[in-house]
C-alpha atoms as one frame of an Amber mdcrd trajectory, in Angstrom:
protein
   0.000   0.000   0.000   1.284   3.403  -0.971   1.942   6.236   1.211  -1.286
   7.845   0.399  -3.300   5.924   0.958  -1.686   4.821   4.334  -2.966   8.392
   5.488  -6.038   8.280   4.065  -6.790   5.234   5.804  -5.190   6.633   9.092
  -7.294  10.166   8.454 -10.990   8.270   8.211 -10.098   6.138  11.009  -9.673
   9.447  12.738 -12.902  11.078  11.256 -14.992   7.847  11.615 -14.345   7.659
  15.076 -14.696  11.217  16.897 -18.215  11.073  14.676 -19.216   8.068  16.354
 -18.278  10.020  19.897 -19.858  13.116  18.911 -23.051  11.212  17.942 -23.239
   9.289  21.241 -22.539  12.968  24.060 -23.884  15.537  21.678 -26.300  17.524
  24.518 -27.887  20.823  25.434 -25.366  21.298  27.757 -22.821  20.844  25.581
 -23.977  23.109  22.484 -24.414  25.799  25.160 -20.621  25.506  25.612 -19.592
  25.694  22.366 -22.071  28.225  21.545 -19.322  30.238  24.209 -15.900  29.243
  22.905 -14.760  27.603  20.576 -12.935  24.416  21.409  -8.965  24.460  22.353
  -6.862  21.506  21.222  -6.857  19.591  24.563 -10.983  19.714  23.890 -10.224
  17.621  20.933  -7.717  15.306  22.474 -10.360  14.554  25.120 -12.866  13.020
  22.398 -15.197  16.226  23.342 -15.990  17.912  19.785 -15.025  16.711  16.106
 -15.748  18.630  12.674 -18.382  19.300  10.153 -17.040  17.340   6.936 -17.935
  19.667   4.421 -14.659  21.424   4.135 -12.903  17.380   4.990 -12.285  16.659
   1.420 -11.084  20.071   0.192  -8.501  19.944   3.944  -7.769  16.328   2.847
  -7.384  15.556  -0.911  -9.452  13.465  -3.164  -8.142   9.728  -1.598 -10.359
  10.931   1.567 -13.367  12.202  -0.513 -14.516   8.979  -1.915 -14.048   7.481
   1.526 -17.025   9.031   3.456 -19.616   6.876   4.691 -22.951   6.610   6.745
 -21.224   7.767  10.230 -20.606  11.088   7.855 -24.171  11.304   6.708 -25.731
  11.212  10.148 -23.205  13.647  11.253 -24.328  15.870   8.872 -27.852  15.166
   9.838 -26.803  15.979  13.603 -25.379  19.344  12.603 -27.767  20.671  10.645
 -30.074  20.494  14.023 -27.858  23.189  15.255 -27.614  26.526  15.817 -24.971
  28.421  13.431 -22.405  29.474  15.628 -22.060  26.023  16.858 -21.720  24.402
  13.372 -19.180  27.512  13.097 -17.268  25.821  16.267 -17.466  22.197  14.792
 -15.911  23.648  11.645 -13.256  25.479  13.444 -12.803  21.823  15.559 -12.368
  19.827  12.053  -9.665  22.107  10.392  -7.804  21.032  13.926  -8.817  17.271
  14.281  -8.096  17.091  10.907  -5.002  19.252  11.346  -4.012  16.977  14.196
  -4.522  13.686  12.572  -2.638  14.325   9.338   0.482  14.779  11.417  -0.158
  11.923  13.379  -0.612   9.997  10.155   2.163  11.423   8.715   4.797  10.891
  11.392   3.991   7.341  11.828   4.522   6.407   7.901   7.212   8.562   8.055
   8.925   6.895  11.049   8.466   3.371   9.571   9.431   4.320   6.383  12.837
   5.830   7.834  13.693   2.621   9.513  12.782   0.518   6.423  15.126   2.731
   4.173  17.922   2.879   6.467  18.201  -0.964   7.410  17.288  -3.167   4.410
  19.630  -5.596   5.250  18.036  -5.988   8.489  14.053  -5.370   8.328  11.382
  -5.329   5.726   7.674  -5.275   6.052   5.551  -8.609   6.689   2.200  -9.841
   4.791   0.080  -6.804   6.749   3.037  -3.980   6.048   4.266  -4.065   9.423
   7.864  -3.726   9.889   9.610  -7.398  10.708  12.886  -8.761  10.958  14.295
  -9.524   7.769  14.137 -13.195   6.013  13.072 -14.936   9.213   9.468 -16.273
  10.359   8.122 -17.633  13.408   5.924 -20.948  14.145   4.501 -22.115  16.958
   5.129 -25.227  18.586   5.479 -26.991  15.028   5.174 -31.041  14.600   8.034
 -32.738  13.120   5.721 -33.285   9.634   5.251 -29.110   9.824   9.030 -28.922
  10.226   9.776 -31.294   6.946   7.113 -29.766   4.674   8.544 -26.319   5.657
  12.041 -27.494   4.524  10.658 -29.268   1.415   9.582 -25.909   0.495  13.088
 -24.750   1.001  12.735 -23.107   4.492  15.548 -23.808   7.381  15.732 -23.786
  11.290  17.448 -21.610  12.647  16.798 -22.553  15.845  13.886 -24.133  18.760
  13.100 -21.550  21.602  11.776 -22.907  24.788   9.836 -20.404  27.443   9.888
 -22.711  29.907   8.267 -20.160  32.791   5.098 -19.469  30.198   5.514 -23.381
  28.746   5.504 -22.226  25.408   7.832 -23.043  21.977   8.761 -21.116  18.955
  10.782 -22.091  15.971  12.323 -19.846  14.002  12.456 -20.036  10.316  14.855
 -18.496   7.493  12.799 -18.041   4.785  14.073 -19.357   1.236  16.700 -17.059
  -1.235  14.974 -14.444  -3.158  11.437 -14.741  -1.355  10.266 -11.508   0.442
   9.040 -11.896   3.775   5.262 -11.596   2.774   5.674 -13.879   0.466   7.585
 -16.976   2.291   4.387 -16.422   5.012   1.847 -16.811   2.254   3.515 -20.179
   0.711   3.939 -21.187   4.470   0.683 -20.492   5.716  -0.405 -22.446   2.562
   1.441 -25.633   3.160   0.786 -25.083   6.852  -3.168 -24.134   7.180  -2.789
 -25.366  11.114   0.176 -24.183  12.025   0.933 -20.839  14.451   3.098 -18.530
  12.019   4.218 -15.036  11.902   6.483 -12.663  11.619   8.698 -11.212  14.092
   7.298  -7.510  14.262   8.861  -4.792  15.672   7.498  -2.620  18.521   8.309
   0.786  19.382   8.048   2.788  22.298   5.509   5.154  23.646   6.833   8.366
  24.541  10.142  10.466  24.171  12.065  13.953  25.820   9.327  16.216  25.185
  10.083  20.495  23.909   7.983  21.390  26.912   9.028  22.367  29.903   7.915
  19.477  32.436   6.599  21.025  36.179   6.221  17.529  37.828   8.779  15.712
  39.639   7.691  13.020  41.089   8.596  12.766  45.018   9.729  10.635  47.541
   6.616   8.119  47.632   5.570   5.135  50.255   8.220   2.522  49.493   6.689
  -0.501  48.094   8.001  -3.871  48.021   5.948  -5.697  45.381   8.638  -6.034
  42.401   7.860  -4.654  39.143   9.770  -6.083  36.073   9.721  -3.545  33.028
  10.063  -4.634  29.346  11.834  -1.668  27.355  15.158  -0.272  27.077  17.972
  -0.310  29.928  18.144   1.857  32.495  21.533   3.559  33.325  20.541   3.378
  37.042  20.573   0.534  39.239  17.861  -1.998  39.643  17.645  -5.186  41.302
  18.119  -7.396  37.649  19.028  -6.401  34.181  19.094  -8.982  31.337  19.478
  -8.419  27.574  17.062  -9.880  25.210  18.389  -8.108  21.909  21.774  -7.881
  20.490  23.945  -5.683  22.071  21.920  -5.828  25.956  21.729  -4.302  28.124
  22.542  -0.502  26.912  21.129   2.378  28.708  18.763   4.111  27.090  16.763
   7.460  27.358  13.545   5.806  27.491  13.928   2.756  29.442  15.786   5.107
  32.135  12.829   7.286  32.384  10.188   4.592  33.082  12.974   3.102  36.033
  12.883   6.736  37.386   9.339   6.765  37.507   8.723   3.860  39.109  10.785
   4.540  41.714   9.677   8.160  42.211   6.127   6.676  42.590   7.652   4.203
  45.318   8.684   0.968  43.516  11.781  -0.215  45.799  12.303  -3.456  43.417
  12.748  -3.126  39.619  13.604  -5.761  37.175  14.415  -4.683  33.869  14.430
  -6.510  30.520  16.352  -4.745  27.660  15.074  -5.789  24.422  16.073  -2.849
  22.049  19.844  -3.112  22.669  21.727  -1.758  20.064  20.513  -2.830  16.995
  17.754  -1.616  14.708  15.517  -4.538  15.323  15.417  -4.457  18.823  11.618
  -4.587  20.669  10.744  -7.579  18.297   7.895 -10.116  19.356  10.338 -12.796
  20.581  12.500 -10.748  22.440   9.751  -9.347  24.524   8.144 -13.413  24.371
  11.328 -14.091  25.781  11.558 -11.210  28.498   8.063 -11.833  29.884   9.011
 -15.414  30.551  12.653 -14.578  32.473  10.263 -11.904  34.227   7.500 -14.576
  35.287  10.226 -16.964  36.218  11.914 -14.250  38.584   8.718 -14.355  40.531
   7.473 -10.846  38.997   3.617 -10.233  38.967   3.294  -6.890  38.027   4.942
  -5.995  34.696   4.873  -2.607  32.840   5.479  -2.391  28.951   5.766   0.931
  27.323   5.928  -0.346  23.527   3.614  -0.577  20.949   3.189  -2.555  18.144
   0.614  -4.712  15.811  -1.102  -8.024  17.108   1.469 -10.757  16.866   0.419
 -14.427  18.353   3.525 -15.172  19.588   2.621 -12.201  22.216  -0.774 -13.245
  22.507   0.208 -16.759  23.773   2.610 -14.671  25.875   0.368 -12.837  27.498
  -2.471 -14.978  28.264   0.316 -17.693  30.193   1.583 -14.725  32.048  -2.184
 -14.067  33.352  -3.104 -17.307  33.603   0.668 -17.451  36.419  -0.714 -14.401
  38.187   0.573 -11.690  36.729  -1.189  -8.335  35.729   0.785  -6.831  32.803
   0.061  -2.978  32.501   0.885  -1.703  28.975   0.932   1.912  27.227  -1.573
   2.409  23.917   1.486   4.828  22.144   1.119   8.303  20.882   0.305   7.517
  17.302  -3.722   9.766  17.802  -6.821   7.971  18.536  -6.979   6.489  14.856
  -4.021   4.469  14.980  -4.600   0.580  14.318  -4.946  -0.768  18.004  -2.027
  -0.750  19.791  -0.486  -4.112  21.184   0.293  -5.712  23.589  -2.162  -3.070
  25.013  -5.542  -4.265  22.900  -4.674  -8.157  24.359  -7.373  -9.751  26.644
  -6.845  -9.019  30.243  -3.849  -6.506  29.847  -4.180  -3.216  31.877  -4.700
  -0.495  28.807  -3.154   2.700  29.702  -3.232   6.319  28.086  -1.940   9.500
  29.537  -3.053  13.140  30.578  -1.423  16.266  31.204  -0.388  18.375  33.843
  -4.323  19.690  33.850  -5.859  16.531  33.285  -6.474  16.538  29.997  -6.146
  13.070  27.496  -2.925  13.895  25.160  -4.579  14.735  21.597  -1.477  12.050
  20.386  -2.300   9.422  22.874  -2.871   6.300  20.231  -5.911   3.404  21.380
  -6.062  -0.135  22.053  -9.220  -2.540  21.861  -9.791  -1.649  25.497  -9.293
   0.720  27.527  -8.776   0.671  31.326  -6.775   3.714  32.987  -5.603   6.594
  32.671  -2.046   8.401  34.361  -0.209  11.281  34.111   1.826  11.471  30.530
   2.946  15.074  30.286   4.044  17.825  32.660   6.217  15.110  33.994  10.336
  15.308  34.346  12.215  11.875  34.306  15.924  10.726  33.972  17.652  10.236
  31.046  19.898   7.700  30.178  22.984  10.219  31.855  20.797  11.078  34.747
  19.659  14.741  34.043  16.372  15.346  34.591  14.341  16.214  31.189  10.407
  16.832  30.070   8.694  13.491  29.008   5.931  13.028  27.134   3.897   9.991
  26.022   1.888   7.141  27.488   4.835   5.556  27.665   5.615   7.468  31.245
   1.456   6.692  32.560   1.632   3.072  32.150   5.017   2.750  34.999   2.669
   5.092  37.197  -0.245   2.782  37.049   1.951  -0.016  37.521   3.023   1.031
  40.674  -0.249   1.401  41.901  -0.632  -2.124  40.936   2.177  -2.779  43.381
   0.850  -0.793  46.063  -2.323  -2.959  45.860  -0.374  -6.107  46.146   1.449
  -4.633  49.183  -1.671  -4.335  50.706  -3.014  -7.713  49.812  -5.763  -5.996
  48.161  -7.657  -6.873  44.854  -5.947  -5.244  42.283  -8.957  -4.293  40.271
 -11.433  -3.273  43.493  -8.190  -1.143  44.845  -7.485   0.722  41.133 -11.314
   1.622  41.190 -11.649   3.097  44.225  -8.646   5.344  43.533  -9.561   6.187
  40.247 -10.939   9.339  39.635 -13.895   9.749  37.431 -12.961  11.897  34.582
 -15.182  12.915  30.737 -18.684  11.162  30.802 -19.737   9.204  34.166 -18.463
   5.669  34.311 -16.133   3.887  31.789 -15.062   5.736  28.443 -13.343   5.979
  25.433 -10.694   8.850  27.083  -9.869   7.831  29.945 -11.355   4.307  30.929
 -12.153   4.023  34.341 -10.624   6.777  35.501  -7.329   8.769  36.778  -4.711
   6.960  38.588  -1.831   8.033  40.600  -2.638  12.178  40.861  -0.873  11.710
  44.559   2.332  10.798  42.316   2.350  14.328  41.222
């Protein structure tokens, strides 16, 4: 798929969506309001207001005109119920949503792109376009037949993993000379119509130094002693256990750094850390974090944070539903890519904790991506963190809620307290009563500000 349409895909996801929110809270109340102002940019990020569509094409370009559908057409319908200057303040709203979600668009293609052109030798994009490690599949738990019809076909082991903490096995293939990778898993899955197989994907983080000035430094919190084991990059400070997962581990990084230094300004006294970026490009790939969940789960860790995102992978699924099933709750960001990103993962898996972010003044994070569920939400912005050479720097990103939620995860377990029932009562109702789209359930951790 070209790079057009990419964005016109990403654009009507965008569009389709904060219709279908606008067309469930439209109110009295709520016209009245915009009848007063018309809507800043944190309105928008918090699901409140989207735009007309008339000017949508002429803003977008003809791959988004012939894309509109019935959600558009009731929209329409909705608007032409109101008063003038309120249509005036949807319109104003679109030219920013729509503003807002080209960049968002844009800077994701335009990230994956980059990688793709700068490591060919090392990463190309699997059967759904998602960047992969290069020439090699995975398959899960294959039978010895699998195995022989795969090299009859002119595949190879290179080697049998065994997760022996999540009792799961992966063998990875090399696919055969002059194949693409999209290709080798379409003559696989062929031959193998029962058979587990994927690519490796990539995942990236959530969240980065941030251009604003952060106010919020987290404090000296109530130690807590439930360990948390973090999936990301190294931190440069110390933590109870550090293991590599990708080559070149462990090597401190900004990121991982800042999610150690939040968990342990929010209290967390015991951190284990699993590097999988390393050094290399194709670091954060599904087996590497497959891998780190199981040395995690075999350490005894039961609360685990993950501030990457990437597409749905079954090696990960399998993953994560052992790791529940051994008592662990896994808390996981749902990136920065806007609301009409494809769902983020490992976030959008059954039973993981879905986490997106606010600001300083509680307001969702107009880049703060989506999962299949949504649970929490933390603070993502206004916040200062260590780098990887311990200064102190803004951060931005879900990638810095989902530690802070995790550590309230901890504190429950400290107290011997149901996880769930103890995360409810603290959260704090925030957008339309009861469980939404912006911020699930509620706010966690404000008294980690």
């Amino acid at each position: 798929m070209d790079r057009t349409n990419h964005v016109a895909r990403f654009i009507h996801r965008q569009f389709r969506l904060t219709w279908e929110t606008v067309l469930r809270t439209i109110t009295p109340g709520l016209l009245a309001m915009l009848c007063a102002t018309t809507l800043p940019m944190p309105a928008l990020a918090q699901g409140v207001m989207p735009g007309i569509g008339q000017g949508m094409g002429q803003q977008l370009g003809n791959p988004f005109d012939n894309r509109l559908d019935p959600v558009i057409d009731r929209a329409r319908q909705a608007v032409d119920r109101v008063p003038a200057d309120v249509a005036q303040a949807l319109d104003n709203a679109t030219t920013t949503m729509v503003q807002s979600a080209r960049a968002l668009a844009e800077a994701r293609v335009d990230r994956i792109d980059r990688l793709l052109r700068q490591n060919p030798a090392s990463i190309e994009r699997d059967a759904a376009g998602d960047p992969a490690i290069k020439g090699e599949l995975l398959i899960m738990a294959p039978e010895a037949a699998m195995l022989d019809k795969a090299r009859a076909l002119g595949f190879a082991v290179l080697g049998n993993e065994r997760l022996a903490s999540l009792d799961l096995a992966v063998t990875r293939l090399a696919i055969p000379s002059g194949m693409s990778l999209a290709q080798a898993q379409a003559a696989l899955g062929k031959a193998l119509p029962d058979a587990t197989i994927s690519a490796d994907v990539l995942h990236f983080t959530a969240g980065a130094a941030s251009p604003r000035g952060g106010v919020m430094h987290l404090g000296t919190m109530p130690a807590l002693q439930t360990p948390v084991g973090m999936i990301d990059g190294a931190p440069a400070q110390a933590v109870d256990a550090l293991q590599g997962f990708a080559p070149g581990a462990p090597a401190a990084s900004d990121h991982g750094s800042a999610v150690a230094n939040l968990l342990s300004g929010a209290g967390v006294r015991h951190i284990l850390a699993a590097d999988v970026y390393g050094r290399g490009p194709t670091g954060g790939n599904a087996l590497a974090i497959a891998r780190a969940v199981d040395w995690l789960i075999g350490r005894q860790v039961r609360v685990i944070t993950i501030s990457l995102v990437g597409p749905a992978n079954p090696l990960l699924a399998r993953a994560m539903t052992a790791a529940l099933q051994r008592g662990a709750v896994i808390v996981a960001a749902v990136g920065n890519d806007g609301p009409a990103a494809p769902p983020a993962y490992p976030a959008s898996y059954p039973g993981i904790l879905a986490v997106t972010a606010v600001d300083a003044r509680n307001r969702a994070l107009i880049e703060a991506g989506r999962a299949l569920h949504l649970d929490y939400a933390a603070p993502g912005a206004g916040l200062r963190a260590a780098n990887a050479r311990g200064q102190m720097v803004p951060v931005r990103g879900t990638s810095f809620a989902a530690p802070l939620v995790a550590s309230r995860v901890a504190a429950a377990r400290d107290a011997h307290a149901s996880v769930l029932q103890a995360l409810d009562r603290e959260a704090i109702d925030l957008g339309p009563r009861g469980p939404d789209q912006q911020y699930g359930r509620g706010l966690l951790c404000t008294i980690c500000r």
